[in-house]
Tab-separated table of C-alpha atoms in Angstrom:
chain	number	residue	atom	x	y	z
A	1	UNK	CA	29.652	53.659	124.485
A	2	UNK	CA	26.607	53.765	122.194
A	3	UNK	CA	23.574	54.889	124.213
A	4	UNK	CA	21.213	55.401	121.275
A	5	UNK	CA	19.214	52.267	122.123
A	6	UNK	CA	18.904	52.897	125.853
A	7	UNK	CA	15.410	53.943	127.034
A	8	UNK	CA	14.902	57.671	127.489
A	9	UNK	CA	12.924	57.155	130.690
A	10	UNK	CA	12.848	54.435	133.317
A	11	UNK	CA	9.883	52.035	133.431
A	12	UNK	CA	7.467	52.235	136.345
A	13	UNK	CA	9.024	50.807	139.527
A	14	UNK	CA	6.521	47.950	139.439
A	15	UNK	CA	7.213	47.242	135.755
A	16	UNK	CA	4.742	46.065	133.140
A	17	UNK	CA	1.125	45.902	134.323
A	18	UNK	CA	-0.996	42.848	133.462
A	19	UNK	CA	-4.676	43.768	133.829
A	20	UNK	CA	-7.124	40.904	134.273
A	21	UNK	CA	-10.922	40.842	134.328
A	22	UNK	CA	-13.765	38.356	134.713
A	23	UNK	CA	-17.297	39.566	135.363
A	24	UNK	CA	-17.005	42.328	137.985
A	25	UNK	CA	-13.609	41.082	139.211
A	26	UNK	CA	-10.551	43.162	138.274
A	27	UNK	CA	-6.883	42.549	139.106
A	28	UNK	CA	-3.546	44.038	138.108
A	29	UNK	CA	-0.393	41.925	138.332
A	30	UNK	CA	3.054	43.520	138.236
A	31	UNK	CA	6.153	42.435	136.378
A	32	UNK	CA	8.348	43.291	139.379
A	33	UNK	CA	7.777	40.733	142.108
A	34	UNK	CA	4.757	39.185	140.334
A	35	UNK	CA	2.620	41.053	142.878
A	36	UNK	CA	-1.134	41.641	142.880
A	37	UNK	CA	-1.042	45.442	142.761
A	38	UNK	CA	-4.816	45.689	143.000
A	39	UNK	CA	-7.765	43.332	143.204
A	40	UNK	CA	-11.367	44.517	143.370
A	41	UNK	CA	-14.917	43.235	142.967
A	42	UNK	CA	-17.713	45.584	141.868
A	43	UNK	CA	-15.224	48.448	142.276
A	44	UNK	CA	-14.627	47.571	145.934
A	45	UNK	CA	-11.032	46.739	146.895
A	46	UNK	CA	-10.401	43.227	148.176
A	47	UNK	CA	-6.666	43.889	148.579
A	48	UNK	CA	-5.094	47.167	149.678
A	49	UNK	CA	-3.750	48.570	146.377
A	50	UNK	CA	-0.566	50.482	145.662
A	51	UNK	CA	0.391	52.853	142.852
A	52	UNK	CA	2.249	51.465	139.849
A	53	UNK	CA	4.713	54.366	140.113
A	54	UNK	CA	5.991	53.298	143.546
A	55	UNK	CA	7.688	50.154	144.790
A	56	UNK	CA	5.321	47.958	146.777
A	57	UNK	CA	5.401	49.653	150.211
A	58	UNK	CA	4.654	46.606	152.397
A	59	UNK	CA	5.294	43.490	150.257
A	60	UNK	CA	1.783	43.875	148.844
A	61	UNK	CA	0.595	40.425	147.703
A	62	UNK	CA	4.176	39.440	146.890
A	63	UNK	CA	5.376	35.915	146.114
A	64	UNK	CA	7.730	35.095	148.992
A	65	UNK	CA	10.317	32.666	147.605
A	66	UNK	CA	12.481	30.806	148.447
A	67	UNK	CA	11.394	31.424	152.031
A	68	UNK	CA	8.590	33.399	153.709
A	69	UNK	CA	8.917	35.503	156.824
A	70	UNK	CA	12.145	35.856	158.837
A	71	UNK	CA	15.427	33.972	158.786
A	72	UNK	CA	17.442	34.335	162.002
A	73	UNK	CA	20.630	36.374	161.426
A	74	UNK	CA	20.222	35.652	157.696
A	75	UNK	CA	22.190	32.469	158.291
A	76	UNK	CA	21.456	28.790	157.736
A	77	UNK	CA	23.298	25.490	157.322
A	78	UNK	CA	22.406	23.049	154.561
A	79	UNK	CA	22.331	19.255	154.768
A	80	UNK	CA	25.895	19.049	153.457
A	81	UNK	CA	27.157	21.029	156.466
A	82	UNK	CA	27.801	24.277	154.585
A	83	UNK	CA	26.769	27.518	156.341
A	84	UNK	CA	25.480	30.371	154.196
A	85	UNK	CA	25.051	34.064	155.039
A	86	UNK	CA	22.349	36.139	153.340
A	87	UNK	CA	22.108	39.944	153.422
A	88	UNK	CA	20.090	41.248	156.387
A	89	UNK	CA	17.104	42.841	154.664
A	90	UNK	CA	15.492	43.586	158.055
A	91	UNK	CA	18.490	45.080	159.899
A	92	UNK	CA	16.534	46.217	162.983
A	93	UNK	CA	15.819	42.577	163.819
A	94	UNK	CA	18.948	41.163	162.147
A	95	UNK	CA	16.929	38.912	159.852
A	96	UNK	CA	16.631	38.137	156.165
A	97	UNK	CA	12.981	38.842	155.380
A	98	UNK	CA	10.569	37.370	152.821
A	99	UNK	CA	12.930	35.681	150.410
A	100	UNK	CA	14.607	36.933	147.251
A	101	UNK	CA	11.946	37.104	144.545
A	102	UNK	CA	10.179	40.361	145.420
A	103	UNK	CA	12.358	42.784	143.458
A	104	UNK	CA	13.169	40.761	140.352
A	105	UNK	CA	11.377	41.287	137.049
A	106	UNK	CA	9.348	38.180	136.241
A	107	UNK	CA	8.920	37.102	132.611
A	108	UNK	CA	5.472	36.658	131.070
A	109	UNK	CA	4.901	33.090	129.860
A	110	UNK	CA	1.196	33.275	128.998
A	111	UNK	CA	-1.196	36.246	128.943
A	112	UNK	CA	-4.985	36.191	128.549
A	113	UNK	CA	-7.862	38.526	129.461
A	114	UNK	CA	-8.597	36.649	132.681
A	115	UNK	CA	-5.191	35.111	133.517
A	116	UNK	CA	-1.445	35.615	133.388
A	117	UNK	CA	1.493	33.294	134.044
A	118	UNK	CA	4.830	34.770	135.105
A	119	UNK	CA	8.149	33.040	135.659
A	120	UNK	CA	11.316	33.803	137.606
A	121	UNK	CA	14.628	32.053	137.084
A	122	UNK	CA	16.146	32.739	140.500
A	123	UNK	CA	19.929	32.741	140.103
A	124	UNK	CA	22.532	31.600	142.578
A	125	UNK	CA	23.861	34.586	144.545
A	126	UNK	CA	25.507	35.612	147.807
A	127	UNK	CA	24.182	33.319	150.515
A	128	UNK	CA	22.026	31.358	148.060
A	129	UNK	CA	24.039	28.838	145.996
A	130	UNK	CA	20.969	27.230	144.389
A	131	UNK	CA	19.056	27.664	141.139
A	132	UNK	CA	15.266	27.578	141.141
A	133	UNK	CA	12.610	28.410	138.575
A	134	UNK	CA	9.269	29.599	139.957
A	135	UNK	CA	6.136	29.939	137.845
A	136	UNK	CA	2.991	31.681	139.149
A	137	UNK	CA	-0.407	31.693	137.462
A	138	UNK	CA	-3.033	34.256	138.453
A	139	UNK	CA	-6.553	33.600	137.165
A	140	UNK	CA	-9.857	35.393	137.741
A	141	UNK	CA	-13.238	33.666	137.713
A	142	UNK	CA	-16.468	35.676	137.663
A	143	UNK	CA	-17.980	33.484	140.402
A	144	UNK	CA	-15.042	32.175	142.453
A	145	UNK	CA	-12.674	35.167	142.391
A	146	UNK	CA	-8.877	35.010	142.272
A	147	UNK	CA	-6.967	31.718	142.135
A	148	UNK	CA	-3.169	31.496	142.342
A	149	UNK	CA	-0.987	28.476	141.556
A	150	UNK	CA	2.757	28.521	142.177
A	151	UNK	CA	5.154	25.828	141.020
A	152	UNK	CA	8.872	25.859	141.829
A	153	UNK	CA	11.397	23.525	140.229
A	154	UNK	CA	14.984	22.941	141.315
A	155	UNK	CA	16.995	23.363	138.105
A	156	UNK	CA	20.372	23.225	139.869
A	157	UNK	CA	22.580	20.415	141.097
A	158	UNK	CA	22.183	20.589	144.882
A	159	UNK	CA	19.249	19.979	147.230
A	160	UNK	CA	17.746	23.376	148.070
A	161	UNK	CA	15.914	24.365	151.271
A	162	UNK	CA	12.600	25.879	150.246
A	163	UNK	CA	9.442	27.534	151.467
A	164	UNK	CA	6.864	29.808	149.882
A	165	UNK	CA	4.342	32.336	151.130
A	166	UNK	CA	2.208	35.240	149.960
A	167	UNK	CA	1.515	38.673	151.405
A	168	UNK	CA	-1.919	40.092	150.488
A	169	UNK	CA	-3.305	42.915	152.613
A	170	UNK	CA	-7.076	42.568	152.941
A	171	UNK	CA	-8.894	45.880	152.523
A	172	UNK	CA	-11.431	47.178	155.023
A	173	UNK	CA	-13.228	49.013	152.212
A	174	UNK	CA	-12.424	52.461	153.574
A	175	UNK	CA	-13.418	51.637	157.158
A	176	UNK	CA	-11.221	51.680	160.245
A	177	UNK	CA	-9.748	48.301	161.087
A	178	UNK	CA	-11.140	48.697	164.620
A	179	UNK	CA	-14.633	48.520	163.116
A	180	UNK	CA	-13.904	45.188	161.428
A	181	UNK	CA	-13.800	41.569	162.509
A	182	UNK	CA	-11.356	38.720	161.895
A	183	UNK	CA	-11.737	34.966	161.691
A	184	UNK	CA	-8.926	32.465	161.050
A	185	UNK	CA	-9.153	28.704	160.548
A	186	UNK	CA	-6.204	27.544	162.674
A	187	UNK	CA	-5.808	25.712	165.981
A	188	UNK	CA	-2.234	26.478	167.097
A	189	UNK	CA	-0.388	29.762	167.687
A	190	UNK	CA	3.358	30.197	167.163
A	191	UNK	CA	5.080	31.912	170.105
A	192	UNK	CA	7.937	34.307	169.319
A	193	UNK	CA	10.768	36.283	170.904
A	194	UNK	CA	11.324	40.043	170.646
A	195	UNK	CA	12.668	39.598	167.093
A	196	UNK	CA	9.450	37.823	166.040
A	197	UNK	CA	11.364	34.564	165.651
A	198	UNK	CA	9.638	31.355	166.779
A	199	UNK	CA	10.120	29.861	170.229
A	200	UNK	CA	7.381	27.240	170.207
A	201	UNK	CA	3.775	26.348	169.404
A	202	UNK	CA	0.773	26.475	171.746
A	203	UNK	CA	-2.964	25.791	171.473
A	204	UNK	CA	-4.863	28.941	170.538
A	205	UNK	CA	-6.278	30.915	173.467
A	206	UNK	CA	-7.273	34.476	174.339
A	207	UNK	CA	-6.402	37.076	171.707
A	208	UNK	CA	-4.853	34.367	169.555
A	209	UNK	CA	-7.988	32.239	169.289
A	210	UNK	CA	-9.544	33.502	166.064
A	211	UNK	CA	-11.538	30.382	165.218
A	212	UNK	CA	-14.757	32.314	165.752
A	213	UNK	CA	-15.431	35.827	164.492
A	214	UNK	CA	-14.077	38.508	166.809
A	215	UNK	CA	-13.613	42.259	166.770
A	216	UNK	CA	-10.295	43.772	165.707
A	217	UNK	CA	-10.807	46.741	168.041
A	218	UNK	CA	-7.640	47.019	170.119
A	219	UNK	CA	-6.239	43.794	168.673
A	220	UNK	CA	-2.543	44.093	167.716
A	221	UNK	CA	-1.476	41.161	165.554
A	222	UNK	CA	1.769	40.118	163.902
A	223	UNK	CA	1.617	36.401	164.563
A	224	UNK	CA	1.787	33.015	162.910
A	225	UNK	CA	-0.604	30.096	163.254
A	226	UNK	CA	-0.411	26.440	162.237
A	227	UNK	CA	-2.812	23.533	162.396
A	228	UNK	CA	-5.085	24.880	159.695
A	229	UNK	CA	-8.675	23.643	159.779
A	230	UNK	CA	-10.546	23.226	156.522
A	231	UNK	CA	-13.985	23.362	154.967
A	232	UNK	CA	-15.616	20.641	152.877
A	233	UNK	CA	-13.456	21.664	149.890
A	234	UNK	CA	-10.235	21.309	151.878
A	235	UNK	CA	-9.694	25.067	152.143
A	236	UNK	CA	-8.499	27.050	155.162
A	237	UNK	CA	-9.688	30.681	155.345
A	238	UNK	CA	-8.774	34.050	156.834
A	239	UNK	CA	-11.698	36.491	156.756
A	240	UNK	CA	-11.907	40.250	157.317
A	241	UNK	CA	-15.503	41.275	158.019
A	242	UNK	CA	-16.222	44.933	157.265
A	243	UNK	CA	-18.909	47.499	158.178
A	244	UNK	CA	-20.149	47.614	154.568
A	245	UNK	CA	-21.429	44.074	155.032
A	246	UNK	CA	-18.750	42.524	152.820
A	247	UNK	CA	-16.013	40.107	153.835
A	248	UNK	CA	-12.600	40.173	152.173
A	249	UNK	CA	-11.173	36.672	152.357
A	250	UNK	CA	-8.075	34.634	151.513
A	251	UNK	CA	-8.018	30.840	151.296
A	252	UNK	CA	-5.290	28.210	151.022
A	253	UNK	CA	-5.505	24.547	150.049
A	254	UNK	CA	-3.855	21.600	151.801
A	255	UNK	CA	-0.429	22.480	150.360
A	256	UNK	CA	-0.119	25.204	153.019
A	257	UNK	CA	-0.691	24.698	156.749
A	258	UNK	CA	0.608	28.036	158.087
A	259	UNK	CA	-0.765	31.563	158.336
A	260	UNK	CA	0.745	34.905	159.299
A	261	UNK	CA	-1.750	37.631	160.214
A	262	UNK	CA	-0.630	41.235	160.719
A	263	UNK	CA	-2.628	44.349	161.616
A	264	UNK	CA	0.297	46.688	160.781
A	265	UNK	CA	0.190	48.483	164.130
A	266	UNK	CA	3.965	48.955	164.092
A	267	UNK	CA	4.678	49.624	160.405
A	268	UNK	CA	5.530	53.322	160.358
A	269	UNK	CA	3.427	55.236	157.864
A	270	UNK	CA	1.139	52.278	157.203
A	271	UNK	CA	-0.414	51.691	160.616
A	272	UNK	CA	-3.558	49.521	160.399
A	273	UNK	CA	-3.790	50.036	156.624
A	274	UNK	CA	-5.464	46.639	156.328
A	275	UNK	CA	-5.047	43.068	157.533
A	276	UNK	CA	-2.242	40.957	156.099
A	277	UNK	CA	-3.526	37.406	155.605
A	278	UNK	CA	-0.464	35.426	154.554
A	279	UNK	CA	-0.749	31.742	153.637
A	280	UNK	CA	2.619	29.983	153.918
A	281	UNK	CA	4.087	26.518	153.438
A	282	UNK	CA	6.284	27.114	156.513
A	283	UNK	CA	6.610	29.843	159.124
A	284	UNK	CA	9.584	31.946	160.212
A	285	UNK	CA	13.117	30.514	160.417
A	286	UNK	CA	12.239	27.185	158.812
A	287	UNK	CA	15.698	27.007	157.215
A	288	UNK	CA	17.069	26.615	160.753
A	289	UNK	CA	14.276	24.809	162.599
A	290	UNK	CA	13.403	22.451	159.759
A	291	UNK	CA	9.708	22.750	160.681
A	292	UNK	CA	7.627	22.174	157.521
A	293	UNK	CA	10.710	22.890	155.412
A	294	UNK	CA	10.721	21.521	151.866
A	295	UNK	CA	13.993	20.067	150.609
A	296	UNK	CA	13.898	20.287	146.830
A	297	UNK	CA	16.117	17.748	145.106
A	298	UNK	CA	17.501	18.499	141.630
A	299	UNK	CA	14.650	18.228	139.123
A	300	UNK	CA	11.971	18.112	141.846
A	301	UNK	CA	8.914	20.411	141.821
A	302	UNK	CA	6.765	21.863	144.599
A	303	UNK	CA	3.285	23.355	144.033
A	304	UNK	CA	0.876	25.371	146.178
A	305	UNK	CA	-2.533	26.917	145.572
A	306	UNK	CA	-4.355	29.808	147.224
A	307	UNK	CA	-6.888	32.466	146.330
A	308	UNK	CA	-9.071	35.349	147.427
A	309	UNK	CA	-12.558	36.720	146.964
A	310	UNK	CA	-15.144	39.157	148.330
A	311	UNK	CA	-17.964	37.452	150.195
């Protein structure tokens, strides 16, 4: 075997780094997972960053395709009656978590100072007999902040079940999460069992009514919401208000009606590191419930748009 052309050292676990800038906005996008490794404004983190020499510790701003959140027992049945079994990536809860795209290397399609477009050709594999191509474009604007567009096309021959989500952790700017506030534009809360799999939907109430600004002190969240409400531009928001007077915020357009919000109280080693504000096209176990599930026919495309900024 001729090893003369093999690299002498391994690349960084997060792969090539694409560094973007516009005004005082800075972002770094990774080759592995097409993740936002860091995003800051005026030197202040909007997202909780991670080091390029480590794998993303908590799905940091990952693209969650072809499904977000949890899939019960990693098993689902397609419209043709075939049952498929995926590896259980969350063994403690016996679920397949956050899709398949997080640990692939995405190819650069277009690179500019303020924007980058990456693409993943997701191959058929164990438990996933479909072929999808996903393209994500990250762009910074000096006034508006970060905008993300994701388009997925079914390049295979069968109709594929599909959902997409994103996993940014909003940064408290060095403060304790207990000293921050949260606000979420959503009217219905998803109830879950002890595996965090959905059991129903209820009107927001009590600790799950985040339609007005409330303190995060003592609030333990790892929940989904639907029924997104929107501003005059058609955007639904999740906001983390911080003691420094700034608000780290994520928005989603009408292509996504679901949110997952997590305060990381039970993530060992990362407790309350920030607030996950996850826009999603569907919530957990959509492959089985069918709720808000997209069925991509051969040649069909699906597009979503979201973004973030520091207010």
